[in-house]
PDB file of C-alpha atoms in Angstrom:
ATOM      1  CA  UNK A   1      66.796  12.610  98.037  1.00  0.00           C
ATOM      2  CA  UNK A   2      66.158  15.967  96.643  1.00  0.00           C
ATOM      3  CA  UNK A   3      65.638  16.021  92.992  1.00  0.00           C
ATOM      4  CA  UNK A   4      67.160  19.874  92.770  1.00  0.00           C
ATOM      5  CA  UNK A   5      70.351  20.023  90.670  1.00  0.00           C
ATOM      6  CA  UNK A   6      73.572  20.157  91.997  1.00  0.00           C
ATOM      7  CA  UNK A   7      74.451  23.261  90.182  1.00  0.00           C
ATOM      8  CA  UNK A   8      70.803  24.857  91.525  1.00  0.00           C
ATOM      9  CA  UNK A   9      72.128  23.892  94.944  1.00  0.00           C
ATOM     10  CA  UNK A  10      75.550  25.183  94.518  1.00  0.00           C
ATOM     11  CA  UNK A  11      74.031  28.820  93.534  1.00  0.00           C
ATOM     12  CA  UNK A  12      71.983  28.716  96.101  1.00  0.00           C
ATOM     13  CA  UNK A  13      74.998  28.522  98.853  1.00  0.00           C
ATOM     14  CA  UNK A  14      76.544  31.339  96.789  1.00  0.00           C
ATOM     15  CA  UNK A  15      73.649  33.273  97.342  1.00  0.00           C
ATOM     16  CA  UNK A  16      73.092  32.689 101.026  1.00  0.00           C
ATOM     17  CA  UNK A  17      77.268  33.127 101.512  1.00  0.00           C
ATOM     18  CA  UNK A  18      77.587  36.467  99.622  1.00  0.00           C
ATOM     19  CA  UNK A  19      74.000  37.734 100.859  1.00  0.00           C
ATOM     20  CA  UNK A  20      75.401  37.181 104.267  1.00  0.00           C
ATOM     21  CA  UNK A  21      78.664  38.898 103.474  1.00  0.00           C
ATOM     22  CA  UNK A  22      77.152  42.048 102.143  1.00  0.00           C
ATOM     23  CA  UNK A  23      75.369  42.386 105.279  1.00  0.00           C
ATOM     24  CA  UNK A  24      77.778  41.889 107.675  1.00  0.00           C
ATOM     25  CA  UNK A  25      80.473  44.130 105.582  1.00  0.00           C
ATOM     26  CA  UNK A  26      77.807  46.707 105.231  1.00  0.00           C
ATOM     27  CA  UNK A  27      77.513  47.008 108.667  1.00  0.00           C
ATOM     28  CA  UNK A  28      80.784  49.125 108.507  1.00  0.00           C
ATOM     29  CA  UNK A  29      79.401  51.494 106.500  1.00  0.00           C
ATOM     30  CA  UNK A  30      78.902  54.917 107.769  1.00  0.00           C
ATOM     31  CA  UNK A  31      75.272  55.796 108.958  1.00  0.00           C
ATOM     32  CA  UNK A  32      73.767  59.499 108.430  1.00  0.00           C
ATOM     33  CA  UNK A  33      72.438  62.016 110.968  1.00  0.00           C
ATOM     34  CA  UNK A  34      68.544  62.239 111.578  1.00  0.00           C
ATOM     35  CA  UNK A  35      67.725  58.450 110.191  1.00  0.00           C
ATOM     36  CA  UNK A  36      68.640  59.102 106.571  1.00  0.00           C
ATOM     37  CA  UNK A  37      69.341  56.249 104.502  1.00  0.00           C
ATOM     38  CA  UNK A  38      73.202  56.298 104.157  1.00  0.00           C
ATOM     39  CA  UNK A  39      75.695  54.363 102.152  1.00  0.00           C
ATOM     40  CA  UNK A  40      74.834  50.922 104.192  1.00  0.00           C
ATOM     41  CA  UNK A  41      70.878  51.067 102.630  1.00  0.00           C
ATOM     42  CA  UNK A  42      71.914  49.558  99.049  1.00  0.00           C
ATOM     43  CA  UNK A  43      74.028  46.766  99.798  1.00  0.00           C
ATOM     44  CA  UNK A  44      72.005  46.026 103.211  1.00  0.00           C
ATOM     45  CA  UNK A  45      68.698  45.486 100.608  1.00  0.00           C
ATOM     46  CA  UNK A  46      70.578  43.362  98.519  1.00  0.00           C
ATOM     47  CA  UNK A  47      72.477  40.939 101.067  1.00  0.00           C
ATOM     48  CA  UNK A  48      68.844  40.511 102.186  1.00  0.00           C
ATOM     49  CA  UNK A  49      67.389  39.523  98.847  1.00  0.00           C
ATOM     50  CA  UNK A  50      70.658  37.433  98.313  1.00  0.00           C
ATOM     51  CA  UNK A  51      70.208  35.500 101.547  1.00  0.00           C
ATOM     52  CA  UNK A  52      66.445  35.747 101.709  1.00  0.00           C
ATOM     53  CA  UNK A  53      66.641  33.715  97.634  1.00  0.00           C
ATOM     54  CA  UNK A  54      69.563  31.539  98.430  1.00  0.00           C
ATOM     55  CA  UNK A  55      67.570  29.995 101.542  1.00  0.00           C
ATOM     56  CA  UNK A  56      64.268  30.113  99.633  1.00  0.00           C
ATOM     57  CA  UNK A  57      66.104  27.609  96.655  1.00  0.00           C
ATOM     58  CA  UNK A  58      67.243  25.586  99.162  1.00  0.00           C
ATOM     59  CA  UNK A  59      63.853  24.714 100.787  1.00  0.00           C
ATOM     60  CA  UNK A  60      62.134  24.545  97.538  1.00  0.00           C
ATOM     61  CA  UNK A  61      61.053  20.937  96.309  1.00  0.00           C
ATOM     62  CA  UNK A  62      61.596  21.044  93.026  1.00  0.00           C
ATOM     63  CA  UNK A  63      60.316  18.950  90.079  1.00  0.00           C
ATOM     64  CA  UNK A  64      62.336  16.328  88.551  1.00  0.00           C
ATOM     65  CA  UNK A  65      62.809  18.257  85.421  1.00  0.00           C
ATOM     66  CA  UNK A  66      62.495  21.957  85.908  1.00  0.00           C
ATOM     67  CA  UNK A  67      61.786  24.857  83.462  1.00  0.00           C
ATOM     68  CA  UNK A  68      65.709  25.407  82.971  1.00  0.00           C
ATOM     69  CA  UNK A  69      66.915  22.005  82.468  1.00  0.00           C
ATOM     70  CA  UNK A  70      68.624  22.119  79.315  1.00  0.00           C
ATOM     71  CA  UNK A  71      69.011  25.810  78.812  1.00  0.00           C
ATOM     72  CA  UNK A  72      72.599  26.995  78.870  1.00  0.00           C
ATOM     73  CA  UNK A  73      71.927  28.942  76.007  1.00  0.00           C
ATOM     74  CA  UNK A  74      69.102  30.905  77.635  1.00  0.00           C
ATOM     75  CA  UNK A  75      72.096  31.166  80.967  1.00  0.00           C
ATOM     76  CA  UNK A  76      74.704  32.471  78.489  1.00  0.00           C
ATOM     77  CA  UNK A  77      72.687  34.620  76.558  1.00  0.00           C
ATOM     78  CA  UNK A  78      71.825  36.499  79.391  1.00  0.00           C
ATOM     79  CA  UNK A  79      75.337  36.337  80.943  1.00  0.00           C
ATOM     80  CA  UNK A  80      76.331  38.345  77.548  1.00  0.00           C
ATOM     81  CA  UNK A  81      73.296  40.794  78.089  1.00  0.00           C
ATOM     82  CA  UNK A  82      74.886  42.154  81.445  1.00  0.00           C
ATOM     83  CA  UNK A  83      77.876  43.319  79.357  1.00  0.00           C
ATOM     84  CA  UNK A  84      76.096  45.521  77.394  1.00  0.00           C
ATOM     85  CA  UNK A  85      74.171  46.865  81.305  1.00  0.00           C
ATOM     86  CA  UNK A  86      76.725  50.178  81.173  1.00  0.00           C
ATOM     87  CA  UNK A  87      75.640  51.186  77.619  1.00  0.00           C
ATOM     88  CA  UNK A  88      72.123  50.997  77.804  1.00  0.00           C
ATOM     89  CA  UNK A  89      72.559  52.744  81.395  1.00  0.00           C
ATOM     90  CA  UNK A  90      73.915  55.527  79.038  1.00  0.00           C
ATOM     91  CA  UNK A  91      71.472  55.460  76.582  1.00  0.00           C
ATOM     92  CA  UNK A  92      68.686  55.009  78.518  1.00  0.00           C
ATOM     93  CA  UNK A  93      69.062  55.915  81.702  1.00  0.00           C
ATOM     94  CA  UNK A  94      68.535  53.443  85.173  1.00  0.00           C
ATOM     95  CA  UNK A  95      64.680  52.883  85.559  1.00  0.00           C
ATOM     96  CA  UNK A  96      64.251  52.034  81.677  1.00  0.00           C
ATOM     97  CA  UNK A  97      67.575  49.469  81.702  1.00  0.00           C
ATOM     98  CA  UNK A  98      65.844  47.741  84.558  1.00  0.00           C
ATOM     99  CA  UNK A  99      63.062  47.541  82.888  1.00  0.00           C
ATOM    100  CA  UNK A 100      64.756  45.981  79.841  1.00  0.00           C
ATOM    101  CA  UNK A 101      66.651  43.803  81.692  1.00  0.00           C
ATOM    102  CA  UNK A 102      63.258  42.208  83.233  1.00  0.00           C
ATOM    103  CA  UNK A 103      61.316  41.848  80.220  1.00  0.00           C
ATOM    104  CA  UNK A 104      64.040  39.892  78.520  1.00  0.00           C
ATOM    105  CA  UNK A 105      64.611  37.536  82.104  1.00  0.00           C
ATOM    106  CA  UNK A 106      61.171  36.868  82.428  1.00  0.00           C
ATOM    107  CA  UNK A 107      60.667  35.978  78.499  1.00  0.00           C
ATOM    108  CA  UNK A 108      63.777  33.667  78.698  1.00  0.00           C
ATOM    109  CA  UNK A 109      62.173  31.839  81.991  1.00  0.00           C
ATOM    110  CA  UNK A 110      59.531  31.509  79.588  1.00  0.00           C
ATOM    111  CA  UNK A 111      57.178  33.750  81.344  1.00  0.00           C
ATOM    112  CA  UNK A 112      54.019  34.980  79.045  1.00  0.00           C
ATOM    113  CA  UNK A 113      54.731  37.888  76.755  1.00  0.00           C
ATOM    114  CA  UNK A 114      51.477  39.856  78.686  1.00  0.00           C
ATOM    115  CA  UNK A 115      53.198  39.289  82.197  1.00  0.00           C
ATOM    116  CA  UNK A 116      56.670  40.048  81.396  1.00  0.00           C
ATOM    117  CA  UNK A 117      55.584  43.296  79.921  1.00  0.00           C
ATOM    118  CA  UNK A 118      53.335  43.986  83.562  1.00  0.00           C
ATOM    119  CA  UNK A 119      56.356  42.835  85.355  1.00  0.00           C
ATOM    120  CA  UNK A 120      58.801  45.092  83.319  1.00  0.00           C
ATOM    121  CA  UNK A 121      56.692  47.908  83.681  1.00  0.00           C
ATOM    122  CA  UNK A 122      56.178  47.656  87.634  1.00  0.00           C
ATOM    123  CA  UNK A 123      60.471  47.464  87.936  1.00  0.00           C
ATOM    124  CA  UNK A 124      60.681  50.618  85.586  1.00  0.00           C
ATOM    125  CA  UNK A 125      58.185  52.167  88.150  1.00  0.00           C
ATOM    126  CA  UNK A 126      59.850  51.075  91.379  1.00  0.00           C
ATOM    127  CA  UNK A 127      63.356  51.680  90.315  1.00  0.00           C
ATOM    128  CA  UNK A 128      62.435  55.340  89.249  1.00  0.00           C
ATOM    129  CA  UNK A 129      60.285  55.839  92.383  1.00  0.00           C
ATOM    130  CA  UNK A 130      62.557  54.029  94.658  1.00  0.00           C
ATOM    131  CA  UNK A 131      65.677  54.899  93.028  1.00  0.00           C
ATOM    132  CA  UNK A 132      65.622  58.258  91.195  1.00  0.00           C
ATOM    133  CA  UNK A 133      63.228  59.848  93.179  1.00  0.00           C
ATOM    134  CA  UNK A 134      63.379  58.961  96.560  1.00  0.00           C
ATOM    135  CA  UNK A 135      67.024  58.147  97.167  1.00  0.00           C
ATOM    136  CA  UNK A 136      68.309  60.830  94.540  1.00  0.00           C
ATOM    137  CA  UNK A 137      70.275  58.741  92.291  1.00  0.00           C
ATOM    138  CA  UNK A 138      71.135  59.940  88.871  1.00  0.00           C
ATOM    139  CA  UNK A 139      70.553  58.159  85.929  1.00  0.00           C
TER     140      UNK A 139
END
């Protein structure tokens, strides 16, 4: 018997279902001339991660009493964050929100104050490199 949560489990599925969905519906998409990444690239990367994390918590043996056991307040506090995702995006623009937005995830998974600040920096990096440079988009 498998000592992961039933809710863990149940986001998991969601995962792996809506992963799968993005990459069949992105399929449809229109592709561009000459192999450039079209409109499909986006949503194809993130079915992937979707489906690629869903399976990866549902093969993972997890402890009896996991890091986030208990913390609905940590869940809901950063449920509430993501509202304020289109104001920062104004104020800050894309690669620095992302960068935010990892720093605080990693300290609430209670991830060391030293590697949360490495890990935000590296998304601020990719996203700019990744997003604002190499695929053009504004922000």
């Amino acid at each position: 018997m498998s000592s992961q949560p039933a809710w863990e489990r149940a986001v998991a599925l969601l995962a792996v279902a809506l992963g799968a969905l993005a990459l069949f519906l992105s399929r449809s998409l229109p592709q561009m001339e000459g192999g450039y990444p079209g409109p499909a690239l986006f949503p194809s990367l993130l079915g992937l991660l979707l489906l690629l994390s869903g399976l990866g918590l549902l093969w993972q043996r997890r402890r009896a009493r996991g890091r986030l056991q208990g913390g609905e307040g940590r869940v809901v506090l950063a449920l509430l964050g993501l509202a304020l995702a289109p104001l920062l995006l104004e104020w800050v623009g894309l690669s620095l929100t992302a960068s935010i937005y990892t720093l605080v995830g990693t300290l609430l998974l209670g991830v060391r104050p030293a590697a949360a600040l490495t890990t935000g920096g590296v998304v601020a990096l990719l996203v700019y490199l990744v997003f604002q440079r190499f695929l053009g988009v504004q922000g």
